[in-house]
Every structure is written in C-alpha cells, then in structure tokens.
mmCIF file of C-alpha atoms in Angstrom:
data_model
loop_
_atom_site.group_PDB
_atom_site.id
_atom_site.type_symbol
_atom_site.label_atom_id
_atom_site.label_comp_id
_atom_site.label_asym_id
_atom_site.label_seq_id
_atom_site.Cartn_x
_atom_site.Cartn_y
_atom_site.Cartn_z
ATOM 1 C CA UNK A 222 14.185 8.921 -7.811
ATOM 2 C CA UNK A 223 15.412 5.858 -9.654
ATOM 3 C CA UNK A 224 13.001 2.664 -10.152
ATOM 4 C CA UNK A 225 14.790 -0.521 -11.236
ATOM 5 C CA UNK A 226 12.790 -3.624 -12.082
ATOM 6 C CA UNK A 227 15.756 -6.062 -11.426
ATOM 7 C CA UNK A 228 19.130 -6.646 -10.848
ATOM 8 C CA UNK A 229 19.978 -6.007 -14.808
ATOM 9 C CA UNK A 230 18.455 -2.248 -14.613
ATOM 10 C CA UNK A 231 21.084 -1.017 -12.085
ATOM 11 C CA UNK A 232 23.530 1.134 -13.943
ATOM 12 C CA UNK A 233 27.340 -0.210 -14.084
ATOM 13 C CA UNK A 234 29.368 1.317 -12.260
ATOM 14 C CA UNK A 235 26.896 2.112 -9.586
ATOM 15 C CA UNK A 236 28.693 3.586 -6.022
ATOM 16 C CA UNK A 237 28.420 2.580 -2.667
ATOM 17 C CA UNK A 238 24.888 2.768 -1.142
ATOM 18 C CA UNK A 239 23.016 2.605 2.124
ATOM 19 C CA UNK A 240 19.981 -0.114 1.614
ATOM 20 C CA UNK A 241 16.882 -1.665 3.263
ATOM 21 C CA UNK A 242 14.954 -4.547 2.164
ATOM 22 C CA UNK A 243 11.852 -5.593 3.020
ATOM 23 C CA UNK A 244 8.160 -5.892 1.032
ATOM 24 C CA UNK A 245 6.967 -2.591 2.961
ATOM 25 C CA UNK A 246 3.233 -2.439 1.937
ATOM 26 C CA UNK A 247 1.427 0.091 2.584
ATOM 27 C CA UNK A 248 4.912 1.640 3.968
ATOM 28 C CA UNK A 249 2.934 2.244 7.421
ATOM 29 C CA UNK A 250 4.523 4.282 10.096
ATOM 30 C CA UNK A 251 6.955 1.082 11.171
ATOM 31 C CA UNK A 252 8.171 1.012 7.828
ATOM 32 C CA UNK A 253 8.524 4.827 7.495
ATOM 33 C CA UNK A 254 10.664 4.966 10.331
ATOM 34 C CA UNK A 255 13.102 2.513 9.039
ATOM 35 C CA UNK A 256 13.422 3.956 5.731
ATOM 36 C CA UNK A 257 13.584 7.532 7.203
ATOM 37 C CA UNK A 258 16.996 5.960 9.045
ATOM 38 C CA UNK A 259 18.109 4.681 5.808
ATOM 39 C CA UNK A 260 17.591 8.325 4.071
ATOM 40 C CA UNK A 261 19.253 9.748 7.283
ATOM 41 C CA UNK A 262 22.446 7.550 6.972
ATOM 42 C CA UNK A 263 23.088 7.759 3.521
ATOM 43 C CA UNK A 264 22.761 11.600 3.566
ATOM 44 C CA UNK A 265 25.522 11.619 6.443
ATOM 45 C CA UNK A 266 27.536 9.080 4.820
ATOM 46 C CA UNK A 267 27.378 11.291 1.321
ATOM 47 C CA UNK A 268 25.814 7.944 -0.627
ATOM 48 C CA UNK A 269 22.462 6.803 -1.698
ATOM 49 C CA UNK A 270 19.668 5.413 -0.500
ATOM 50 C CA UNK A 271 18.322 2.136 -2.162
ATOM 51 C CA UNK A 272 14.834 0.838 -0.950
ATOM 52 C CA UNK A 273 14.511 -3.268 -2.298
ATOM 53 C CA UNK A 274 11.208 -4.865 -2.444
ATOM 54 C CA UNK A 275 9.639 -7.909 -3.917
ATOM 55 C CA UNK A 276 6.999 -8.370 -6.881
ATOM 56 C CA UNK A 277 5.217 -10.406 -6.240
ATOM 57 C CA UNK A 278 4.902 -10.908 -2.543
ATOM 58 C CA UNK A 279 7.138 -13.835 -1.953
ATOM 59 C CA UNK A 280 4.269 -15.735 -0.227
ATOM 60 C CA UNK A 281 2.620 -15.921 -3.726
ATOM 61 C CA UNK A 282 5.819 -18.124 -4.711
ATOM 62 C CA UNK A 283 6.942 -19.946 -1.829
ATOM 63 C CA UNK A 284 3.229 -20.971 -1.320
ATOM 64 C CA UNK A 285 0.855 -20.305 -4.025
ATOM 65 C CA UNK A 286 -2.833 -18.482 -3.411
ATOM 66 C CA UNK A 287 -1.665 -17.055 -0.677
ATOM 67 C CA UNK A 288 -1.123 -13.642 -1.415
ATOM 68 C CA UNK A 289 -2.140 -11.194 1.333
ATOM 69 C CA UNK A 290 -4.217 -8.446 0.385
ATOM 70 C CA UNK A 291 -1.756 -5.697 -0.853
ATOM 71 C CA UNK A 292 -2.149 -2.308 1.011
ATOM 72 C CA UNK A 293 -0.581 -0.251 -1.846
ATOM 73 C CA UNK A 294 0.729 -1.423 -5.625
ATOM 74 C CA UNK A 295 4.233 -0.390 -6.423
ATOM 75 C CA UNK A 296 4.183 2.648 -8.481
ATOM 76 C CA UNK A 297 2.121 3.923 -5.491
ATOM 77 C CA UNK A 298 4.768 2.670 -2.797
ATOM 78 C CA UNK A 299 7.820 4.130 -4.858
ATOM 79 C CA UNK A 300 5.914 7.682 -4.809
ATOM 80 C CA UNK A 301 5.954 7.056 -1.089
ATOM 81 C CA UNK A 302 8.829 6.227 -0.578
ATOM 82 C CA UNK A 303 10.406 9.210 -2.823
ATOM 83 C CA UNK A 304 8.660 11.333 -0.407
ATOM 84 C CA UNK A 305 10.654 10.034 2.100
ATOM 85 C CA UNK A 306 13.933 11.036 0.427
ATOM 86 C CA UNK A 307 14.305 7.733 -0.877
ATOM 87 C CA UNK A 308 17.392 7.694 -3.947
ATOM 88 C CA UNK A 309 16.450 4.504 -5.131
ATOM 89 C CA UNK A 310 13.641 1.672 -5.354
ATOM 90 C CA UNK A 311 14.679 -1.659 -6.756
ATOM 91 C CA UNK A 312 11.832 -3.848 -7.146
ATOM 92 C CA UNK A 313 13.694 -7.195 -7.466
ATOM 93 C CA UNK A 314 11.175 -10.189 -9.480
ATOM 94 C CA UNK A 315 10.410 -12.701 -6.931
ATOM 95 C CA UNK A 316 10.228 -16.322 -8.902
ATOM 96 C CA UNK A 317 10.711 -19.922 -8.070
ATOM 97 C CA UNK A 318 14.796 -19.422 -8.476
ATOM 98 C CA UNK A 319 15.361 -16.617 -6.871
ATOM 99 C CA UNK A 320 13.903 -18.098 -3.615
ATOM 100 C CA UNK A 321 16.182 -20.635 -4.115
ATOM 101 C CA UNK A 322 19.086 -18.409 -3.248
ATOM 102 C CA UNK A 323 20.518 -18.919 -0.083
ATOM 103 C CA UNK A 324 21.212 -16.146 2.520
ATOM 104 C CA UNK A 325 24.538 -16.233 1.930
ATOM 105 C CA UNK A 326 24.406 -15.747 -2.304
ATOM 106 C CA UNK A 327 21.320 -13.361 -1.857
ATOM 107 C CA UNK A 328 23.983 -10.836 0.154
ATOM 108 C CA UNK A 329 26.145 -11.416 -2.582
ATOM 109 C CA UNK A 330 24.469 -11.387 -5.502
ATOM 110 C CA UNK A 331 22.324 -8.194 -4.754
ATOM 111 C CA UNK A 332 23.732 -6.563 -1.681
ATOM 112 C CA UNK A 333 27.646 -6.731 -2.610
ATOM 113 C CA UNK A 334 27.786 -7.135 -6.313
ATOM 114 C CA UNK A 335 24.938 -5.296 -7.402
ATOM 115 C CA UNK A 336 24.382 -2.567 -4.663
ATOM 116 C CA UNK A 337 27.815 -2.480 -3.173
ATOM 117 C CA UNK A 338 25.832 -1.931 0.158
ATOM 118 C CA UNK A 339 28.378 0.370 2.809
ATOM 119 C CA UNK A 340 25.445 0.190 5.340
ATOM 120 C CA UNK A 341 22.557 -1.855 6.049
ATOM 121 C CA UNK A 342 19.657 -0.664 7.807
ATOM 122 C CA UNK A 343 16.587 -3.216 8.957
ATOM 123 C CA UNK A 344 14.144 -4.144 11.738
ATOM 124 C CA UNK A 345 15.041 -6.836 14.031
ATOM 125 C CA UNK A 346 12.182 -9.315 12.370
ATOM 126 C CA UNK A 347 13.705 -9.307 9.039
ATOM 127 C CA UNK A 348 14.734 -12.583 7.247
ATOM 128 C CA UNK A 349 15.660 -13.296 3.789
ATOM 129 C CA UNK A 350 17.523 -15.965 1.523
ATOM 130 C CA UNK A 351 15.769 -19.645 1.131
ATOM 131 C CA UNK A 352 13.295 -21.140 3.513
ATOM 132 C CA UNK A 353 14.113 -17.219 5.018
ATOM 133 C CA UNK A 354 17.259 -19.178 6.920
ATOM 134 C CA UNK A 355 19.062 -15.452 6.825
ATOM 135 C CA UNK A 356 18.715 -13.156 9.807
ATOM 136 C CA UNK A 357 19.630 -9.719 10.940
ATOM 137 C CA UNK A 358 22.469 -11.532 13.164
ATOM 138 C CA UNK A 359 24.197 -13.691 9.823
ATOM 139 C CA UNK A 360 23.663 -10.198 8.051
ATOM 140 C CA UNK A 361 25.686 -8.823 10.486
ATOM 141 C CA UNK A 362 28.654 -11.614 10.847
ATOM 142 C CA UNK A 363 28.870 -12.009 6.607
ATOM 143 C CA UNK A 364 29.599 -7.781 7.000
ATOM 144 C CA UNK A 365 33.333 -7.352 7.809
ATOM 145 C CA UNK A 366 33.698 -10.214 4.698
ATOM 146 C CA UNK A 367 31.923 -7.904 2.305
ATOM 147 C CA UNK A 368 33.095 -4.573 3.834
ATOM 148 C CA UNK A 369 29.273 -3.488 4.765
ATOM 149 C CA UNK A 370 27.616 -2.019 8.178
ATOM 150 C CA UNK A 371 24.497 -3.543 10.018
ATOM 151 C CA UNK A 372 21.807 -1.129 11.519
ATOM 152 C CA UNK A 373 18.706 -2.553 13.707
ATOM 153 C CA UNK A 374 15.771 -0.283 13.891
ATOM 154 C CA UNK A 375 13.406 -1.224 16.189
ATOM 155 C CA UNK A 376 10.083 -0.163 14.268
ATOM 156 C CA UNK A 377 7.576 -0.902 17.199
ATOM 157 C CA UNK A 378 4.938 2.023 17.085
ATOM 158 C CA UNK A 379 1.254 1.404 18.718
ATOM 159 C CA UNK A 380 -1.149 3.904 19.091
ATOM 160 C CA UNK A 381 -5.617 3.318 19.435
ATOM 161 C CA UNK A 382 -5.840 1.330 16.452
ATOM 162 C CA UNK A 383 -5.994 -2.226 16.791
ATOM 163 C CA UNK A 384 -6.650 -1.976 20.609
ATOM 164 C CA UNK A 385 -2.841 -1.114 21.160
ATOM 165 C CA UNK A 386 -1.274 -3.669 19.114
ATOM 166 C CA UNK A 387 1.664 -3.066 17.351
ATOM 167 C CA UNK A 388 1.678 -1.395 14.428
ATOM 168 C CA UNK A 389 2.339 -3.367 11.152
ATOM 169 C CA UNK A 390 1.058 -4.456 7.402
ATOM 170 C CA UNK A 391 -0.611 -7.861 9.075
ATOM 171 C CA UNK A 392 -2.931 -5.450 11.485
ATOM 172 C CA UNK A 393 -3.466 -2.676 8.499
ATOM 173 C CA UNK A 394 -5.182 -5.281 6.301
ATOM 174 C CA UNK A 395 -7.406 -7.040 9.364
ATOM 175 C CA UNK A 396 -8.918 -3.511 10.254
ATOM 176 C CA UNK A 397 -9.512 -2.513 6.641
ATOM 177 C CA UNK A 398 -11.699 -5.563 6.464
ATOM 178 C CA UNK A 399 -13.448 -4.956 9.493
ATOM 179 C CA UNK A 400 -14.284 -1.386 7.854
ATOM 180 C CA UNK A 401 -11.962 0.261 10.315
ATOM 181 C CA UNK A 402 -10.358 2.429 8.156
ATOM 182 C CA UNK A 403 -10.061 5.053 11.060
ATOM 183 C CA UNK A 404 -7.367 2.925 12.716
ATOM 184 C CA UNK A 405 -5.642 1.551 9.570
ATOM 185 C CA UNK A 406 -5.294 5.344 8.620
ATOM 186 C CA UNK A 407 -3.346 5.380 12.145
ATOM 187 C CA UNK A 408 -1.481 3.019 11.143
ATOM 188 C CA UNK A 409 -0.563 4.128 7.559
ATOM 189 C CA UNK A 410 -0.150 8.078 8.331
ATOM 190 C CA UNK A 411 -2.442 8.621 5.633
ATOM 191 C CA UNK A 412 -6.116 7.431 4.564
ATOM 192 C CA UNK A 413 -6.089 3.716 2.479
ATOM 193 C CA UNK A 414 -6.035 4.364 -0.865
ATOM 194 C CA UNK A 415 -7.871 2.244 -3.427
ATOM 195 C CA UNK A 416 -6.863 2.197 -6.909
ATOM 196 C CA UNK A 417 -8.199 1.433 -10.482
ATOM 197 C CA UNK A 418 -9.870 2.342 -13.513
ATOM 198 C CA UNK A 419 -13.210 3.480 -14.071
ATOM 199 C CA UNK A 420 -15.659 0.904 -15.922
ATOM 200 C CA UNK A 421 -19.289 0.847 -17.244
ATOM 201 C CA UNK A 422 -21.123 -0.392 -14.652
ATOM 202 C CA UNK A 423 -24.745 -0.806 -14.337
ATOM 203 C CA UNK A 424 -25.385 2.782 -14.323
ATOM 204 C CA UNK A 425 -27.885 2.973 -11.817
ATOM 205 C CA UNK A 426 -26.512 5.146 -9.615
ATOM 206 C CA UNK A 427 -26.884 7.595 -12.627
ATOM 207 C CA UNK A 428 -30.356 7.026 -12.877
ATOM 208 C CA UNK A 429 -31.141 7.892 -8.966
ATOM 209 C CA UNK A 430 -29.029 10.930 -9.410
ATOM 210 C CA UNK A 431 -26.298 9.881 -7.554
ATOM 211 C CA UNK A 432 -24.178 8.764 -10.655
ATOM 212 C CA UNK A 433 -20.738 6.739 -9.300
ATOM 213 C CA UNK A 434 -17.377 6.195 -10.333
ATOM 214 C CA UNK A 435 -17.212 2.217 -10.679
ATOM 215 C CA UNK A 436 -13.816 1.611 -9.671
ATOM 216 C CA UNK A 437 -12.003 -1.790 -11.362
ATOM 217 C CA UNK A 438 -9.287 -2.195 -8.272
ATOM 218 C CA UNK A 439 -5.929 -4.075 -9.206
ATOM 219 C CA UNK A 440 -5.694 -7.255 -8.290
ATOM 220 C CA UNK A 441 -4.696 -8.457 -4.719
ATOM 221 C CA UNK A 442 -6.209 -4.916 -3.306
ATOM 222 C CA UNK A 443 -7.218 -4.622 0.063
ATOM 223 C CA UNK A 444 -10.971 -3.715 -0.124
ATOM 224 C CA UNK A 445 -12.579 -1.921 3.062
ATOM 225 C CA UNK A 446 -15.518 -4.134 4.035
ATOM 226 C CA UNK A 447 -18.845 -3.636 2.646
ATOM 227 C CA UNK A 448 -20.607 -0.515 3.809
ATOM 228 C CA UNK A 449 -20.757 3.262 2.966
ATOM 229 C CA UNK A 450 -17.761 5.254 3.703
ATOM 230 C CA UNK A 451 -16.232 9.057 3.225
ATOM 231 C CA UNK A 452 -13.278 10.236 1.535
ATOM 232 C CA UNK A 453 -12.180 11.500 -1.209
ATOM 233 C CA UNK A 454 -11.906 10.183 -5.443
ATOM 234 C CA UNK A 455 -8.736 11.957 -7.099
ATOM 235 C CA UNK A 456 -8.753 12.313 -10.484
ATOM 236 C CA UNK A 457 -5.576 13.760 -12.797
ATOM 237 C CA UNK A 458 -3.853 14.676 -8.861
ATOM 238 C CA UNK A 459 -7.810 16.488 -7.863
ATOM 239 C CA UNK A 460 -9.120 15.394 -5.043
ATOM 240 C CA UNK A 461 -12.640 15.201 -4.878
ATOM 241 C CA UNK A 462 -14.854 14.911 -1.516
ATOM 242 C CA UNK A 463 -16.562 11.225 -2.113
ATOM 243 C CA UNK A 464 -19.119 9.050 -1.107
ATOM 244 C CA UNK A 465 -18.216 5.719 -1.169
ATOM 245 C CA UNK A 466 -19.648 2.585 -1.624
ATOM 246 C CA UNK A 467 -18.715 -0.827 -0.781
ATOM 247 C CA UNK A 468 -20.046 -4.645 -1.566
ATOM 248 C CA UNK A 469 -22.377 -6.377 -4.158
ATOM 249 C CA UNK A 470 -25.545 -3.744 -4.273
ATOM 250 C CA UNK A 471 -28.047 -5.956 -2.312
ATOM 251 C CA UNK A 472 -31.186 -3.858 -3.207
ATOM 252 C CA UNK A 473 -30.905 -4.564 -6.875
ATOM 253 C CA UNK A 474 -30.018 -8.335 -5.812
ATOM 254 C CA UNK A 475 -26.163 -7.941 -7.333
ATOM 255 C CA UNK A 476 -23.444 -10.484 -6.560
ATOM 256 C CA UNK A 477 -20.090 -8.711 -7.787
ATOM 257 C CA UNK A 478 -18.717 -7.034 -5.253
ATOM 258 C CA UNK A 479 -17.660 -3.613 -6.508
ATOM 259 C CA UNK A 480 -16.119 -0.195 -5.004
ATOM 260 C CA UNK A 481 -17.955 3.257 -6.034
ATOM 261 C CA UNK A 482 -17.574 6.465 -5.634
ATOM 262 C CA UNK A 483 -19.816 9.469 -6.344
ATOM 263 C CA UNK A 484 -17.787 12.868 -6.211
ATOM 264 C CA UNK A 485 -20.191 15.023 -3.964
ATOM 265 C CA UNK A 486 -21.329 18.179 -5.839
ATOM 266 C CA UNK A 487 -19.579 17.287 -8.730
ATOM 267 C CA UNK A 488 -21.633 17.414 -12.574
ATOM 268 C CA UNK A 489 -21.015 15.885 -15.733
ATOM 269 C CA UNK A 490 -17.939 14.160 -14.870
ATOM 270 C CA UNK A 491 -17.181 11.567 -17.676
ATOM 271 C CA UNK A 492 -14.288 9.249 -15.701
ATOM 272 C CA UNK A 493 -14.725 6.295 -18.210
ATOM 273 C CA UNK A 494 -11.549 4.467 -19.038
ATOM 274 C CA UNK A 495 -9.613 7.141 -16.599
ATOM 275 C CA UNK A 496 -7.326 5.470 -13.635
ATOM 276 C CA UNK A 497 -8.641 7.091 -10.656
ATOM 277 C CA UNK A 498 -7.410 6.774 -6.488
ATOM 278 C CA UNK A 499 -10.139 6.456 -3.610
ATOM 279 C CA UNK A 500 -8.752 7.172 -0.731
ATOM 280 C CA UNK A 501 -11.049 5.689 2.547
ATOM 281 C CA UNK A 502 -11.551 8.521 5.442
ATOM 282 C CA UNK A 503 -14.084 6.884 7.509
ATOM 283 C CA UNK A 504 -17.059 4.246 7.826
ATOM 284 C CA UNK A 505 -20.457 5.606 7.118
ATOM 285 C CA UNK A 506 -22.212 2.574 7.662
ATOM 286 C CA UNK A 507 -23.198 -0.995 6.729
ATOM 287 C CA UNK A 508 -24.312 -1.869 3.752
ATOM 288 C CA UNK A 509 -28.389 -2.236 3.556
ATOM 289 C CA UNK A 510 -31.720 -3.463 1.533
ATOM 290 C CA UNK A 511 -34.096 -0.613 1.963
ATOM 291 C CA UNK A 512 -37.757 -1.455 1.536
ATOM 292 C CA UNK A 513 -37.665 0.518 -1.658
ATOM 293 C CA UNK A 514 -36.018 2.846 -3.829
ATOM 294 C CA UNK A 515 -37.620 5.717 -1.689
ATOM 295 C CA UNK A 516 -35.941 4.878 1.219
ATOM 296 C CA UNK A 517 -33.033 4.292 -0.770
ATOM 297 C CA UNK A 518 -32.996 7.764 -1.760
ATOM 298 C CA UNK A 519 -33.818 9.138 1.602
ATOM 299 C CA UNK A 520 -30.355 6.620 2.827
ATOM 300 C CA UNK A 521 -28.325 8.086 -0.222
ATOM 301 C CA UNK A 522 -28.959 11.656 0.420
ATOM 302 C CA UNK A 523 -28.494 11.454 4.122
ATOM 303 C CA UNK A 524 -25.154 9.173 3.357
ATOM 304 C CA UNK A 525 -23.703 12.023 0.885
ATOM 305 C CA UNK A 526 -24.543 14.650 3.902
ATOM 306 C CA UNK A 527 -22.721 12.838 6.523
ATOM 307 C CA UNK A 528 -19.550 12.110 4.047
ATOM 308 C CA UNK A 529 -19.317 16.173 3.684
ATOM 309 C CA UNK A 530 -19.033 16.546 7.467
ATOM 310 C CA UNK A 531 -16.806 14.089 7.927
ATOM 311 C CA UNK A 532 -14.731 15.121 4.915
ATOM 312 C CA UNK A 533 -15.009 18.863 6.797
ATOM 313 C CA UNK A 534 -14.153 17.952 10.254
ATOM 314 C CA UNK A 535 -11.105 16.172 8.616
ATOM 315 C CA UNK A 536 -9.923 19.304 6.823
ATOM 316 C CA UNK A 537 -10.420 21.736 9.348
ATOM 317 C CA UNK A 538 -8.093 19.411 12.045
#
C-alpha cells in the first residue's frame, strides 16, 4: 500500500482513482464500512483506492487545544486500512492555509488535479473546504464539471455499547474514558490499542515482583480511565497476555498519570527504549490505596489471575 504525506508525494502521472476522505480514527466499524465500499468500487471499476486523512486533526487548527483524544496514530490507521484492501493513504498536512481553501478549490486542487477522482464514496455527514461550507450535495453538483461520481454510504451501525447509540469516533473516546473498553471494542472491531515506548519508571513494580512495562503513549492518545484492566502487550508483532495498569499510583502518593503493563508469566524481559502496543480487553477494576503493601500484593496477584481468565475466555470465543 502507498502512504503519501501530501499532495507533492503523489507520483505524476497518477490514474484515475476511487477516494474517501474523512479523519477516520480509530477506523471503527462506521468507517470500515465506508472504506470497504470504496475498496469494492475501485476493484469493479479496475482503479485504485485512495483513503485521505488529515494530520493533525483539523480541530487542532481551526480552533487550537482542542484536539480530541486520538483513537489510533497514523502509521497504525494506514495498517488498518491496508487490511481493508486499501491502495492508497494520503495523509494530507492540515495548516492554517489549507483550511483556507474553499470547497470548491479543495475538489480541485486534491480531488481533480491531484487524485483525478472517477468516484467518490462518503457518509452523508461529511463536510469539507473552509468554515466546512462543502457538503456531500455540492460534491455531488461540482461532479459532471470534473467528470467524477458521488456515492453516499450510510455508516449507521449500533449495537450494546453506548446504550444503543450510534456507532462513531465521538462515542469510542467517551466510553474509553469511562473504562468501558468492552463497548469501545464493539465499536472498533478490535480491542483499543495504546501505543508507545517503554521508559524507566520508578521500578517498583520490579521490586514487588510484578515488574511493568511503563508505557510513554504518543501524544493526544486516548487513555482508558484509571483502573486495572486485561489484555494483551505486543512486542516485535508477540502478543503477550497483560495486566494493565492505569492512573497516577495512589499508594506510593504519585501524581503522573502513567499506563503499565506487566506481561503475565513472562521473565527477564528487558523492553527499555523498545516501542511496544497495549491493546485494552476489559476493566479489572478501579484503581485503589490498599492499607499496605500486603494487601497490595494480595490485590496484584488476584488482579494478574483475573486478567488470565479474561484473556482465556476471550481466546477460546
């Protein structure tokens, strides 16, 4: 699969294509199914599929410190979306100017002229171009002009999670803080993965025998909310069953919020300065101040035995 980082990275010369844009975090089961079209249409059609997302989130330009809590960083998106059949991911570099575009040169400019779009596929809430004036319905009427095709999928999927509501990116990141990562893995099609690279931490969990994997997210991740969870820490593409913890380490009085995870049964790992994945299967339970280091031992132990069974019932599903 390609990966351009702008407009200047597609190749000259570059045929017609069948495209979607959108930011697609977490690329949930909404997005999937919209993307999945895409793949479908350009295979009949005999052209390419082109995925184009943002970096960063436009709402981190348009209004500043207001980034939303990203479900998934690029590279990990783009291997996402390659499973999906996906030809093509252009990530386009969202800055002051570009937002400036209107709908009208945005089509243009990266649809037409860069893309030569045959066929565009999106869902009926997309909008694009300055102050997002541009709709699905201008899309359509600028598309006899520019010799392209305008596809609607309607990407409402619901299921348990979020009480019914419909699936999307906004409902993903409101459960992960809540801790349910249950019904944002409903939403997703897959457990939320956190990313990062393993730092010196304060080692403690090495001295209770329980050493950890202290996990340096990217920035802008969504973090579960504090508590104990199960799931898994993958290492070099190995997968290891994981307890995980969540929040600032109240019994040792701690105020940086971290994310760690110890790889059950697992010995003389050395993980330092290694990027690593932890992916969130479910909540444990809150995070607590034991009356001492006893009982935090007793909570660790018992914590590490119910993230095997839950890791286990998973599996065997």
């Amino acid at each position: 699969m390609h990966c351009w980082r702008g407009l200047e990275d597609i190749p000259e010369g570059w045929g017609r294509s069948v495209v979607t844009i959108g930011s697609y975090d977490g690329v949930h089961r909404g997005h999937q199914l919209i993307i999945g079209r895409a793949v479908e249409r350009a295979r009949e059609l005999g052209v390419p599929s082109v995925v184009v997302t943002f970096d960063p989130h436009p709402s981190e330009v348009v209004r500043p410190g207001t980034h939303p809590p990203l479900l998934a960083p690029h590279h990990r998106r783009a291997e996402l979306m390659a499973g999906l059949g996906v030809d093509a991911v252009l990530i386009l570099p969202f800055t002051a100017e570009f937002s400036q575009l209107s709908p009208a040169d945005f089509i243009v400019k990266v649809l037409v002229d860069k893309l030569r779009a045959k066929l565009v596929i999106e869902g009926p809430n997309f909008r694009f171009g300055h102050r997002a004036a541009g709709n699905v319905t201008f899309l359509a009427e600028l598309g006899p002009t520019y010799d392209y095709g305008v596809e609607v999928i309607d990407l409402y999927v619901s299921g348990d999670a979020g009480g019914g509501e419909p699936f999307s990116s906004t409902l993903t990141r409101r459960l992960i803080a809540g801790g349910d990562v249950e019904g944002a893995a409903e939403i997703l099609g897959r457990p939320h993965r956190v990313e990062g690279v393993v730092v010196r931490g304060a080692q403690r969990g090495r001295e209770l025998g329980f050493p950890t994997a202290n996990v340096e997210t990217l920035p802008h991740t969504a973090i579960p909310a504090d508590g104990v969870y199960a799931g898994w820490l993958t290492v070099n593409g190995e997968a290891m069953p994981a307890a995980i913890s969540v929040g600032t380490n109240p019994q040792f009085d701690g105020t940086e919020r971290t994310v760690e995870a110890y790889a059950i049964d697992r010995v003389g790992l050395d993980l330092y300065g290694l990027h690593v994945a932890v992916d969130f299967l479910a909540y444990v339970r809150g995070m607590l101040k034991f009356e001492s280091i006893d009982d935090l031992l007793v909570a660790m132990a018992a914590d590490v035995k119910r993230s095997s069974e839950l890791i286990a019932e998973y599996e065997r599903a």
